[in-house]
Tab-separated table of C-alpha atoms and ligand atoms in Angstrom:
chain	number	residue	atom	x	y	z
A	132	MET	CA	-1.531	15.261	-44.693
A	133	GLU	CA	-3.729	18.139	-43.779
A	134	ASN	CA	-6.986	17.916	-45.748
A	135	ARG	CA	-8.418	21.364	-46.523
A	136	GLU	CA	-11.283	20.050	-48.709
A	137	GLU	CA	-12.612	18.058	-45.816
A	138	LEU	CA	-12.468	21.194	-43.673
A	139	THR	CA	-14.861	22.969	-46.063
A	140	ARG	CA	-17.182	19.980	-46.049
A	141	GLN	CA	-17.301	19.830	-42.266
A	142	LEU	CA	-17.890	23.577	-41.966
A	143	GLU	CA	-20.919	23.079	-44.249
A	144	TYR	CA	-22.182	20.386	-41.894
A	145	ILE	CA	-21.822	22.751	-38.946
A	146	ASP	CA	-24.100	25.170	-40.848
A	147	LYS	CA	-26.609	22.389	-41.424
A	148	LEU	CA	-26.438	21.530	-37.725
A	149	LYS	CA	-27.491	25.089	-36.924
A	150	ASP	CA	-30.851	24.262	-38.596
A	151	THR	CA	-31.007	21.094	-36.516
A	152	VAL	CA	-30.508	23.119	-33.346
A	153	ARG	CA	-33.263	25.569	-34.423
A	154	ARG	CA	-35.568	22.604	-34.907
A	155	LEU	CA	-34.648	21.204	-31.479
A	156	ILE	CA	-35.351	24.596	-29.887
A	157	ASP	CA	-38.882	24.397	-31.328
A	158	VAL	CA	-39.321	20.918	-29.901
A	159	TYR	CA	-37.869	21.559	-26.427
A	160	GLY	CA	-38.837	25.197	-26.058
A	161	ARG	CA	-35.207	25.954	-25.106
A	162	VAL	CA	-31.660	25.562	-26.383
A	163	PRO	CA	-30.613	21.872	-26.352
A	164	LYS	CA	-28.080	21.144	-23.613
A	165	CYS	CA	-25.153	18.819	-24.006
A	166	ALA	CA	-22.332	17.449	-21.860
A	167	VAL	CA	-18.934	16.286	-23.087
A	168	VAL	CA	-17.418	13.805	-20.634
A	169	THR	CA	-13.703	13.145	-21.068
A	170	PHE	CA	-11.607	10.203	-19.915
A	171	GLY	CA	-7.859	9.727	-20.398
A	172	CYS	CA	-4.940	11.912	-21.304
A	173	GLN	CA	-4.294	15.453	-22.563
A	174	MET	CA	-4.776	14.300	-26.154
A	175	ASN	CA	-8.299	13.280	-25.321
A	176	ALA	CA	-8.881	16.529	-23.453
A	177	ARG	CA	-7.813	18.409	-26.574
A	178	ASP	CA	-10.085	16.236	-28.737
A	179	SER	CA	-12.968	17.062	-26.406
A	180	GLU	CA	-12.300	20.761	-26.981
A	181	LYS	CA	-12.674	20.074	-30.694
A	182	ILE	CA	-15.976	18.277	-30.105
A	183	SER	CA	-17.176	21.127	-27.881
A	184	GLY	CA	-16.121	23.616	-30.566
A	185	VAL	CA	-18.406	22.037	-33.142
A	186	LEU	CA	-21.290	21.797	-30.674
A	187	SER	CA	-20.943	25.368	-29.519
A	188	GLU	CA	-20.629	26.737	-33.065
A	189	ALA	CA	-23.760	24.809	-34.065
A	190	GLY	CA	-25.667	26.488	-31.222
A	191	PHE	CA	-25.829	23.806	-28.514
A	192	ASP	CA	-25.532	24.857	-24.879
A	193	ILE	CA	-22.373	22.987	-23.906
A	194	THR	CA	-22.642	23.637	-20.179
A	195	GLY	CA	-25.045	20.760	-19.564
A	196	GLN	CA	-24.418	18.159	-16.864
A	197	GLU	CA	-24.214	14.468	-17.579
A	198	ASN	CA	-27.406	13.801	-15.590
A	199	ASP	CA	-29.324	16.743	-17.022
A	200	CYS	CA	-28.868	17.234	-20.745
A	201	ASP	CA	-30.283	16.310	-24.142
A	202	LEU	CA	-27.051	15.027	-25.635
A	203	VAL	CA	-24.116	13.378	-23.883
A	204	ILE	CA	-20.786	12.562	-25.477
A	205	TYR	CA	-18.268	10.223	-23.893
A	206	ASN	CA	-14.727	10.622	-25.130
A	207	THR	CA	-13.193	7.379	-23.911
A	208	CYS	CA	-9.778	6.014	-22.910
A	209	THR	CA	-8.670	2.390	-22.926
A	210	VAL	CA	-5.081	2.566	-21.703
A	211	ARG	CA	-5.995	0.506	-18.628
A	212	ASP	CA	-8.956	-1.718	-17.976
A	213	ASN	CA	-10.370	0.524	-15.217
A	214	ALA	CA	-10.737	3.402	-17.732
A	215	ASN	CA	-12.752	0.988	-19.825
A	216	LYS	CA	-14.903	-0.211	-16.950
A	217	ARG	CA	-15.795	3.339	-15.941
A	218	VAL	CA	-17.269	4.010	-19.369
A	219	TYR	CA	-19.480	0.940	-19.179
A	220	GLY	CA	-20.538	2.065	-15.703
A	221	HIS	CA	-21.645	5.442	-17.038
A	222	LEU	CA	-23.463	3.814	-19.948
A	223	GLY	CA	-25.386	1.607	-17.535
A	224	THR	CA	-26.661	4.676	-15.681
A	225	LEU	CA	-27.614	6.382	-18.930
A	226	LYS	CA	-29.627	3.435	-20.115
A	227	ALA	CA	-32.037	4.038	-17.248
A	228	ALA	CA	-32.009	7.797	-17.875
A	229	LYS	CA	-32.951	7.260	-21.502
A	230	LYS	CA	-36.016	5.237	-20.495
A	231	ASN	CA	-37.370	8.345	-18.734
A	232	LYS	CA	-36.214	10.722	-21.451
A	233	PRO	CA	-36.466	9.043	-24.864
A	234	GLY	CA	-35.151	12.153	-26.682
A	235	LEU	CA	-31.789	11.846	-24.907
A	236	LYS	CA	-29.013	11.189	-27.423
A	237	ILE	CA	-25.853	9.286	-26.488
A	238	VAL	CA	-22.582	9.453	-28.400
A	239	ILE	CA	-19.359	7.541	-27.627
A	240	CYS	CA	-16.010	8.164	-29.257
A	241	GLY	CA	-12.294	8.020	-28.480
A	242	CYS	CA	-9.676	5.349	-28.022
A	243	MET	CA	-11.882	2.592	-26.637
A	244	MET	CA	-13.930	2.636	-29.838
A	245	GLN	CA	-10.909	1.544	-31.873
A	246	GLU	CA	-11.162	-1.901	-30.283
A	247	GLN	CA	-13.095	-4.509	-32.210
A	248	SER	CA	-14.391	-6.237	-29.071
A	249	VAL	CA	-15.798	-2.973	-27.705
A	250	ILE	CA	-17.652	-2.239	-30.926
A	251	GLU	CA	-19.108	-5.745	-30.956
A	252	ASN	CA	-20.259	-5.292	-27.381
A	253	ILE	CA	-21.836	-1.887	-28.013
A	254	SER	CA	-23.621	-2.920	-31.187
A	255	LYS	CA	-25.037	-5.977	-29.431
A	256	ASN	CA	-25.650	-4.932	-25.851
A	257	TYR	CA	-25.830	-1.131	-25.915
A	258	LYS	CA	-28.263	-0.475	-28.741
A	259	PHE	CA	-29.483	2.682	-26.998
A	260	VAL	CA	-26.208	4.402	-27.894
A	261	ASP	CA	-26.995	6.590	-30.914
A	262	LEU	CA	-23.604	7.310	-32.443
A	263	VAL	CA	-20.178	5.688	-32.211
A	264	PHE	CA	-17.018	6.939	-33.894
A	265	GLY	CA	-13.285	6.533	-33.387
A	266	THR	CA	-10.065	8.505	-33.097
A	267	HIS	CA	-9.224	8.720	-36.811
A	268	ASN	CA	-12.455	10.336	-37.972
A	269	ILE	CA	-13.113	12.763	-35.130
A	270	TYR	CA	-12.968	15.576	-37.679
A	271	LYS	CA	-16.187	14.163	-39.155
A	272	PHE	CA	-18.066	14.802	-35.917
A	273	ALA	CA	-20.288	17.556	-37.377
A	274	GLU	CA	-21.325	15.334	-40.257
A	275	LEU	CA	-21.947	12.311	-38.056
A	276	LEU	CA	-23.964	14.297	-35.536
A	277	TYR	CA	-26.051	15.779	-38.336
A	278	ARG	CA	-26.764	12.297	-39.685
A	279	MET	CA	-27.631	11.083	-36.197
A	280	TYR	CA	-30.246	13.808	-35.741
A	281	GLU	CA	-31.632	14.059	-39.260
A	282	GLU	CA	-31.253	10.729	-41.018
A	283	ALA	CA	-30.621	7.795	-38.721
A	284	ASP	CA	-33.275	5.436	-37.443
A	285	SER	CA	-30.772	3.168	-35.758
A	286	GLN	CA	-27.319	3.216	-34.177
A	287	ILE	CA	-24.599	4.775	-36.372
A	288	ILE	CA	-21.154	3.210	-36.074
A	289	ASP	CA	-18.281	4.729	-38.040
A	290	ILE	CA	-14.820	3.416	-37.176
A	291	TRP	CA	-11.721	3.680	-39.367
A	292	GLU	CA	-8.711	1.392	-39.128
A	293	SER	CA	-6.285	4.221	-39.827
A	294	THR	CA	-5.826	7.460	-41.729
A	295	ASP	CA	-3.054	9.622	-43.152
A	296	ASP	CA	-5.267	12.690	-43.072
A	297	TYR	CA	-6.023	15.220	-40.423
A	298	VAL	CA	-8.226	18.281	-40.526
A	299	GLU	CA	-7.222	21.415	-38.646
A	300	ASP	CA	-8.931	24.764	-38.174
A	301	LEU	CA	-12.326	23.440	-37.173
A	302	PRO	CA	-13.811	25.447	-34.313
A	303	ILE	CA	-12.380	24.661	-30.866
A	304	GLU	CA	-13.923	25.545	-27.503
A	305	ARG	CA	-11.121	25.756	-24.950
A	306	LYS	CA	-11.604	24.808	-21.333
A	307	TYR	CA	-9.169	27.524	-20.210
A	308	LYS	CA	-8.937	31.000	-21.688
A	309	TYR	CA	-5.236	31.470	-20.915
A	310	LYS	CA	-3.736	28.066	-21.722
A	311	SER	CA	-4.123	25.444	-24.379
A	312	GLY	CA	-2.856	22.098	-25.573
A	313	VAL	CA	-1.500	22.007	-29.118
A	314	ASN	CA	-1.098	18.718	-30.972
A	315	ILE	CA	2.288	18.568	-32.630
A	316	MET	CA	1.973	14.930	-33.634
A	317	TYR	CA	-0.578	12.170	-33.623
A	318	GLY	CA	-0.257	8.447	-32.979
A	319	CYS	CA	2.689	6.377	-31.768
A	320	ASN	CA	5.213	4.027	-33.378
A	321	ASN	CA	6.918	2.725	-30.277
A	322	PHE	CA	4.864	-0.344	-29.507
A	323	CYS	CA	5.857	-0.723	-25.890
A	324	THR	CA	4.686	-4.280	-25.361
A	325	TYR	CA	2.120	-3.448	-22.643
A	326	CYS	CA	0.554	-0.504	-24.423
A	327	ILE	CA	-2.571	-0.268	-26.542
A	328	VAL	CA	-2.103	3.349	-27.665
A	329	PRO	CA	-0.345	2.561	-30.990
A	330	TYR	CA	-3.259	0.278	-31.899
A	331	VAL	CA	-5.981	2.803	-31.115
A	332	ARG	CA	-4.236	6.015	-32.196
A	333	GLY	CA	-2.455	4.727	-35.288
A	334	ARG	CA	0.990	5.509	-36.685
A	335	GLU	CA	3.014	8.530	-35.737
A	336	ARG	CA	2.349	11.634	-37.861
A	337	SER	CA	4.030	14.980	-37.172
A	338	ARG	CA	2.249	18.191	-38.052
A	339	ASP	CA	4.015	20.727	-40.179
A	340	ALA	CA	5.880	23.272	-38.013
A	341	LYS	CA	4.350	26.201	-39.902
A	342	GLU	CA	0.837	24.958	-39.142
A	343	ILE	CA	1.716	24.520	-35.474
A	344	ILE	CA	3.116	28.042	-35.218
A	345	ARG	CA	0.112	29.462	-37.049
A	346	GLU	CA	-2.192	27.743	-34.552
A	347	ILE	CA	-0.188	29.072	-31.609
A	348	GLU	CA	-0.242	32.606	-33.016
A	349	ARG	CA	-3.993	32.426	-33.316
A	350	LEU	CA	-4.218	31.132	-29.747
A	351	THR	CA	-2.215	34.087	-28.462
A	352	ASP	CA	-4.567	36.440	-30.334
A	353	ASP	CA	-7.286	34.791	-28.285
A	354	GLY	CA	-5.607	35.317	-24.906
A	355	VAL	CA	-3.483	32.177	-24.519
A	356	ILE	CA	-0.134	32.667	-22.759
A	357	GLU	CA	0.776	29.034	-22.009
A	358	VAL	CA	0.846	26.185	-24.505
A	359	MET	CA	1.405	22.502	-23.924
A	360	LEU	CA	2.789	20.748	-26.987
A	361	LEU	CA	1.190	17.322	-27.167
A	362	GLY	CA	2.436	14.026	-28.577
A	363	GLN	CA	2.967	10.468	-27.323
A	364	ASN	CA	6.688	10.910	-27.927
A	365	VAL	CA	7.475	14.561	-28.622
A	366	ASN	CA	11.196	13.787	-28.847
A	367	SER	CA	10.669	12.071	-32.172
A	368	TYR	CA	8.808	15.080	-33.567
A	369	GLY	CA	9.656	15.823	-37.202
A	370	LYS	CA	10.636	12.316	-38.272
A	371	GLY	CA	9.185	11.845	-41.722
A	372	LEU	CA	8.673	15.563	-42.361
A	373	ASP	CA	10.380	17.192	-45.350
A	374	ASN	CA	11.290	20.514	-43.747
A	375	GLY	CA	13.501	18.817	-41.182
A	376	LEU	CA	12.687	20.676	-37.949
A	377	ASN	CA	13.345	18.492	-34.923
A	378	PHE	CA	11.667	18.956	-31.540
A	379	SER	CA	14.275	21.373	-30.139
A	380	GLN	CA	14.083	23.501	-33.254
A	381	LEU	CA	10.313	23.503	-33.042
A	382	LEU	CA	10.536	24.684	-29.423
A	383	LYS	CA	12.760	27.560	-30.518
A	384	GLU	CA	10.180	28.567	-33.129
A	385	VAL	CA	7.390	28.442	-30.542
A	386	GLU	CA	9.521	30.616	-28.281
A	387	LYS	CA	9.565	33.328	-30.929
A	388	VAL	CA	5.790	33.722	-30.732
A	389	ASP	CA	5.422	36.986	-28.865
A	390	GLY	CA	2.379	36.410	-26.720
A	391	ILE	CA	3.567	33.031	-25.437
A	392	LYS	CA	4.973	33.246	-21.919
A	393	ARG	CA	5.202	29.564	-21.034
A	394	ILE	CA	5.810	26.397	-23.006
A	395	ARG	CA	5.227	22.873	-21.734
A	396	PHE	CA	5.271	19.519	-23.500
A	397	MET	CA	4.085	15.949	-22.981
A	398	THR	CA	5.420	13.255	-23.241
A	399	SER	CA	9.142	12.736	-23.576
A	400	HIS	CA	10.333	9.216	-24.286
A	401	PRO	CA	13.754	8.750	-22.651
A	402	LYS	CA	15.152	6.849	-25.646
A	403	ASP	CA	14.858	9.857	-27.966
A	404	LEU	CA	15.700	12.704	-25.598
A	405	SER	CA	18.602	14.661	-27.097
A	406	ASP	CA	21.316	16.803	-25.501
A	407	GLU	CA	20.087	19.541	-27.796
A	408	LEU	CA	16.729	19.451	-26.001
A	409	ILE	CA	18.369	19.687	-22.580
A	410	TYR	CA	20.406	22.726	-23.653
A	411	THR	CA	17.389	24.298	-25.345
A	412	MET	CA	15.464	23.962	-22.091
A	413	ALA	CA	18.338	25.291	-20.020
A	414	GLU	CA	18.726	28.399	-22.172
A	415	SER	CA	15.053	29.179	-22.513
A	416	ASP	CA	13.082	31.688	-20.455
A	417	LYS	CA	9.793	30.323	-21.671
A	418	ILE	CA	10.130	26.538	-21.535
A	419	CYS	CA	8.913	25.461	-18.105
A	420	LYS	CA	11.222	23.803	-15.604
A	421	HIS	CA	9.438	20.487	-15.739
A	422	ILE	CA	9.958	17.303	-17.655
A	423	HIS	CA	7.761	14.233	-17.579
A	424	LEU	CA	10.075	11.330	-18.309
A	425	PRO	CA	8.283	7.991	-18.023
A	426	LEU	CA	10.495	5.330	-16.478
A	427	GLN	CA	7.976	2.430	-16.488
A	428	SER	CA	10.545	0.143	-14.835
A	429	GLY	CA	14.080	0.307	-13.460
A	430	SER	CA	14.903	-3.307	-14.284
A	431	ASP	CA	16.930	-3.888	-17.442
A	432	ARG	CA	15.253	-7.222	-18.032
A	433	ILE	CA	11.748	-5.747	-17.741
A	434	LEU	CA	12.676	-2.674	-19.791
A	435	LYS	CA	13.872	-4.977	-22.558
A	436	ASP	CA	10.666	-6.986	-22.408
A	437	MET	CA	8.698	-3.739	-22.470
A	438	ASN	CA	10.565	-2.688	-25.650
A	439	ARG	CA	11.594	0.635	-24.095
A	440	HIS	CA	15.114	0.855	-25.623
A	441	TYR	CA	16.965	2.157	-22.568
A	442	THR	CA	18.547	0.684	-19.447
A	443	LYS	CA	18.519	1.541	-15.772
A	444	GLU	CA	21.986	3.021	-16.166
A	445	SER	CA	21.287	5.075	-19.274
A	446	TYR	CA	18.076	6.424	-17.743
A	447	ILE	CA	19.855	7.481	-14.558
A	448	LYS	CA	22.625	9.129	-16.574
A	449	LEU	CA	20.037	11.041	-18.551
A	450	ALA	CA	18.163	12.181	-15.449
A	451	ASP	CA	21.438	13.279	-13.829
A	452	LYS	CA	22.374	15.267	-16.904
A	453	ILE	CA	18.975	16.984	-16.866
A	454	ARG	CA	19.214	17.839	-13.166
A	455	ASN	CA	22.798	19.092	-13.513
A	456	THR	CA	22.111	21.224	-16.582
A	457	ILE	CA	18.755	22.705	-15.593
A	458	PRO	CA	18.740	23.824	-11.961
A	459	ASP	CA	15.382	23.597	-10.160
A	460	ILE	CA	13.871	21.358	-12.810
A	461	ALA	CA	11.109	19.050	-11.662
A	462	ILE	CA	11.233	15.521	-13.051
A	463	THR	CA	8.068	13.456	-12.959
A	464	THR	CA	7.443	9.962	-14.242
A	465	ASP	CA	5.117	7.042	-14.912
A	466	ILE	CA	5.799	3.610	-13.436
A	467	ILE	CA	4.115	0.286	-14.147
A	468	ILE	CA	4.151	-2.425	-11.492
A	469	GLY	CA	3.258	-6.040	-12.155
A	470	PHE	CA	4.399	-6.397	-15.768
A	471	PRO	CA	4.495	-10.101	-16.789
A	472	GLY	CA	7.415	-11.916	-15.208
A	473	GLU	CA	8.245	-9.095	-12.785
A	474	THR	CA	9.870	-10.165	-9.527
A	475	GLU	CA	10.626	-8.437	-6.266
A	476	ALA	CA	14.204	-7.937	-7.474
A	477	ASP	CA	12.955	-6.101	-10.561
A	478	VAL	CA	10.861	-3.828	-8.383
A	479	ASN	CA	13.950	-3.167	-6.237
A	480	ASP	CA	15.628	-1.820	-9.354
A	481	THR	CA	12.663	0.464	-9.948
A	482	ILE	CA	12.843	1.717	-6.363
A	483	ASP	CA	16.596	2.323	-6.819
A	484	VAL	CA	15.867	4.641	-9.717
A	485	VAL	CA	13.088	6.407	-7.813
A	486	LYS	CA	15.468	7.076	-4.943
A	487	HIS	CA	18.323	8.144	-7.167
A	488	VAL	CA	16.352	10.484	-9.424
A	489	GLU	CA	14.215	11.809	-6.549
A	490	TYR	CA	11.139	12.350	-8.632
A	491	ASP	CA	9.064	15.417	-7.886
A	492	ASN	CA	6.035	13.276	-8.538
A	493	ALA	CA	5.242	9.925	-10.118
A	494	PHE	CA	2.136	8.249	-11.445
A	495	THR	CA	2.190	4.603	-10.487
A	496	PHE	CA	0.000	2.062	-12.249
A	497	ILE	CA	-0.645	-1.600	-11.715
A	498	TYR	CA	-0.063	-3.363	-15.016
A	499	SER	CA	-3.295	-3.871	-16.907
A	500	LYS	CA	-3.535	-6.566	-19.553
A	501	ARG	CA	-4.591	-5.045	-22.883
A	502	THR	CA	-5.938	-7.460	-25.473
A	503	GLY	CA	-3.865	-7.519	-28.641
A	504	THR	CA	-0.614	-6.320	-27.058
A	505	PRO	CA	2.380	-8.709	-26.929
A	506	ALA	CA	2.579	-8.614	-23.120
A	507	ALA	CA	-1.027	-9.760	-22.811
A	508	ALA	CA	-0.164	-13.008	-24.571
A	509	ARG	CA	2.563	-13.918	-22.086
A	510	PRO	CA	1.948	-16.916	-19.840
A	511	ASP	CA	3.776	-15.375	-16.868
A	512	GLN	CA	1.186	-12.769	-15.821
A	513	VAL	CA	1.835	-11.824	-12.212
A	514	ASP	CA	-0.406	-12.436	-9.281
A	515	GLU	CA	-2.671	-9.513	-8.373
A	516	ALA	CA	-1.906	-9.650	-4.649
A	517	PHE	CA	1.833	-9.686	-5.339
A	518	ALA	CA	1.474	-6.670	-7.641
A	519	LYS	CA	-0.452	-4.773	-4.979
A	520	VAL	CA	2.268	-5.348	-2.374
A	521	GLN	CA	4.983	-4.237	-4.812
A	522	PHE	CA	2.872	-1.243	-5.834
A	523	ASP	CA	2.732	-0.064	-2.222
A	524	ARG	CA	6.506	-0.386	-1.885
A	525	VAL	CA	7.051	1.782	-4.954
A	526	LEU	CA	4.433	4.273	-3.812
A	527	ASP	CA	6.155	4.654	-0.422
A	528	ALA	CA	9.450	5.436	-2.150
A	529	VAL	CA	7.748	7.921	-4.466
A	530	ARG	CA	5.985	9.695	-1.602
A	531	GLU	CA	9.173	10.008	0.362
A	532	CYS	CA	11.198	11.673	-2.380
A	533	ALA	CA	8.296	13.770	-3.664
A	534	SER	CA	7.650	15.283	-0.250
A	535	LYS	CA	11.369	16.024	0.082
A	536	ARG	CA	11.461	17.685	-3.354
A	537	ASN	CA	8.292	19.606	-2.634
A	538	LYS	CA	10.029	21.537	0.086
A	539	SER	CA	12.916	22.565	-2.125
A	540	LEU	CA	11.530	25.925	-3.185
A	541	VAL	CA	10.402	27.106	0.261
A	542	GLY	CA	11.710	30.604	0.955
A	543	SER	CA	12.090	31.549	-2.703
A	544	VAL	CA	10.019	33.822	-4.923
A	545	GLN	CA	8.628	32.092	-8.012
A	546	GLU	CA	6.346	33.128	-10.822
A	547	ALA	CA	2.910	31.533	-10.733
A	548	LEU	CA	0.304	31.458	-13.474
A	549	VAL	CA	-2.982	31.906	-11.620
A	550	GLU	CA	-5.416	29.225	-12.771
A	551	SER	CA	-8.483	29.497	-10.550
A	552	LEU	CA	-9.950	30.461	-7.207
A	553	SER	CA	-8.922	27.954	-4.535
A	554	ASP	CA	-11.394	25.131	-4.054
A	555	ASN	CA	-11.546	25.464	-0.268
A	556	ASP	CA	-11.188	29.207	0.250
A	557	PRO	CA	-12.640	31.812	-2.154
A	558	SER	CA	-10.318	34.519	-0.789
A	559	MET	CA	-7.370	32.503	-2.176
A	560	VAL	CA	-6.250	31.687	-5.693
A	561	THR	CA	-4.347	28.689	-7.030
A	562	GLY	CA	-1.416	29.156	-9.349
A	563	ARG	CA	0.960	26.850	-11.158
A	564	LEU	CA	4.713	27.284	-10.924
A	565	SER	CA	7.042	26.719	-13.815
A	566	ASN	CA	7.994	23.367	-12.260
A	567	ASN	CA	4.310	22.336	-12.323
A	568	SER	CA	3.812	22.565	-8.527
A	569	MET	CA	0.719	24.366	-7.322
A	570	VAL	CA	0.697	27.326	-4.929
A	571	HIS	CA	-2.212	28.812	-2.971
A	572	PHE	CA	-2.150	32.478	-1.964
A	573	LYS	CA	-4.465	35.410	-1.179
A	574	GLY	CA	-5.974	36.951	-4.288
A	575	ASP	CA	-9.153	37.373	-6.314
A	576	SER	CA	-10.528	36.245	-9.645
A	577	ASN	CA	-9.016	39.238	-11.483
A	578	LEU	CA	-5.674	37.483	-11.207
A	579	ILE	CA	-6.809	34.422	-13.151
A	580	GLY	CA	-4.760	34.040	-16.318
A	581	THR	CA	-1.936	36.317	-15.177
A	582	ILE	CA	1.590	35.466	-14.074
A	583	VAL	CA	2.560	36.940	-10.704
A	584	PRO	CA	5.554	36.596	-8.353
A	585	VAL	CA	4.790	34.632	-5.203
A	586	ASN	CA	6.876	34.158	-2.085
A	587	LEU	CA	6.584	30.462	-1.155
A	588	HIS	CA	6.619	30.307	2.610
A	589	THR	CA	5.186	26.873	3.435
A	590	ALA	CA	5.208	23.473	1.767
A	591	GLY	CA	2.182	21.192	1.922
A	592	GLY	CA	2.173	17.657	0.529
A	593	PHE	CA	2.177	18.464	-3.170
A	594	TYR	CA	1.684	22.239	-3.017
A	595	TYR	CA	2.966	25.452	-1.501
A	596	ILE	CA	1.322	28.266	0.429
A	597	GLY	CA	2.616	31.709	-0.375
A	598	ASP	CA	2.065	35.460	-0.613
A	599	MET	CA	1.971	37.539	-3.717
A	600	VAL	CA	4.952	39.864	-3.765
B	1476	SAH	N1	3.351	8.018	-24.560
B	1476	SAH	C1	3.526	8.100	-23.184
B	1476	SAH	C2	2.513	7.360	-22.354
B	1476	SAH	C3	1.083	7.355	-22.667
B	1476	SAH	S1	0.111	6.259	-21.685
B	1476	SAH	C4	4.890	7.517	-22.879
B	1476	SAH	O1	5.358	6.626	-23.504
B	1476	SAH	O2	5.445	7.950	-21.918
B	1476	SAH	C5	0.400	6.911	-20.071
B	1476	SAH	C6	0.972	5.925	-19.103
B	1476	SAH	O3	0.060	4.863	-18.896
B	1476	SAH	C7	2.236	5.228	-19.533
B	1476	SAH	O4	3.364	5.997	-19.335
B	1476	SAH	C8	2.232	3.976	-18.694
B	1476	SAH	O5	2.896	4.179	-17.480
B	1476	SAH	C9	0.768	3.741	-18.429
B	1476	SAH	N2	0.302	2.544	-19.129
B	1476	SAH	C10	0.246	2.342	-20.455
B	1476	SAH	N3	-0.194	1.100	-20.716
B	1476	SAH	C11	-0.430	0.504	-19.523
B	1476	SAH	C12	-0.890	-0.783	-19.124
B	1476	SAH	N4	-1.193	-1.718	-20.006
B	1476	SAH	N5	-1.004	-1.035	-17.795
B	1476	SAH	C13	-0.691	-0.094	-16.879
B	1476	SAH	N6	-0.249	1.119	-17.207
B	1476	SAH	C14	-0.115	1.428	-18.508
B	1477	SF4	FE1	2.379	3.613	-25.324
B	1477	SF4	FE2	5.001	3.389	-25.463
B	1477	SF4	FE3	3.695	4.785	-27.317
B	1477	SF4	FE4	3.892	5.714	-24.849
B	1477	SF4	S1	5.585	5.388	-26.269
B	1477	SF4	S2	2.054	5.665	-26.107
B	1477	SF4	S3	3.783	3.883	-23.621
B	1477	SF4	S4	3.566	2.593	-26.973
B	1478	F3S	FE1	-6.170	6.876	-23.073
B	1478	F3S	FE2	-6.186	7.232	-25.621
B	1478	F3S	FE3	-4.860	8.900	-24.109
B	1478	F3S	S1	-6.057	5.289	-24.599
B	1478	F3S	S2	-4.253	7.649	-22.386
B	1478	F3S	S3	-7.030	8.606	-24.097
B	1478	F3S	S4	-4.288	8.238	-26.137
């Protein structure tokens, strides 16, 4: 449930933090600088915007760099072990930095903090970290930061096992003026056997459609023209809500918001993807021609062990239906290689699906054992070298079909939302097509945030070169 009382409380803490910032200005002789460093997925990116919102409202300069600031916040991810390791790497560097700059404050939050073993490690071996909180109480950030600065003489750790509450309408500092993520649900109930997300993000909770629309309307007032609706499984949106809107109906409501020109969403679980959604996408002018549809594996045996609730055949049927109903749609996916018990034959099934669906792009991951998940307890973990070889086979197949698909729009004119100046050439801009491909073309910074027609004349690896029409 949305908790409005808590909102008032946290807004009061933001006011108190303003006094803290004034005090810090006296000490430093300048505005205190902070850096928010984000790991992980779009959900975490959105959470970081919430953290930045509080900091900015309180008066911090949020443009600081990790190696030159007075306060650094790590918003962590733990979906794979390498995400985890990177955080410890950064902390190691900061330990030395703090020796030279004792006033430096270090905060860690996010998914990794919801793991008991991590908390034990940080409280024992990383005492120089000033504040630790988790995913469920991120809305208490203002209060916790205030306590860190004004009351604490030792490390503060505040982790909750779960919550039914969420607090909306706290200040948010967006990374992009013209586009924004919007949470439509939190948590996950699917318990895929390899995955730690349900343990660190808690049970699935859908936000009320009216609240979502209200947030999107406010975003459009503030210049946003593209929204990405965020959830671990957006296709199960609305389960457990009284007003009964499902995901397709929610999309239709979002479409009615005048200022919105483009709608994206992440992520779609194949088991819950309805025909209604496919038709809604096909009929819509605003919903982008892109769907991220994680496959994970093409082997029925592995899919069953992963608890994914679909088969190779049903997945292929679904992908075919999507391609046949929505011309020019890009389908992207996630694939895990090296799940316990996986054999070369299983990987062949995965490659079959890759070749059949012809993904526009795919993120491939070597299976990472996550403590506490059912798959981690299996005795038949696969050999690392074997996984690497299989990974390369899958990657080859992915590259082949992606480069084929990435030529498909050459010669056509497509609308691009201009996102930035090109990295390599300041006389060019980079835009995103409806199908999520990028295009580079001549233009200047005035175009950023606008949608323009572009003639795509050349295909690069994963991008196009074009000319504005
Ligand atoms: N909710 C989304 C996925 C979120 S995690 C969905 O179900 O599609 C993003 C991706 O990380 C997953 O799709 C999966 O491919 C990958 N992943 C999750 N757990 C993993 C693990 N233990 N090892 C390797 N990859 C993993
Ligand atoms: Fe993880 Fe599966 Fe939930 Fe996705 S749907 S977050 S992979 S448990
Ligand atoms: Fe990582 Fe948490 Fe997202 S574990 S992938 S940041 S939900």
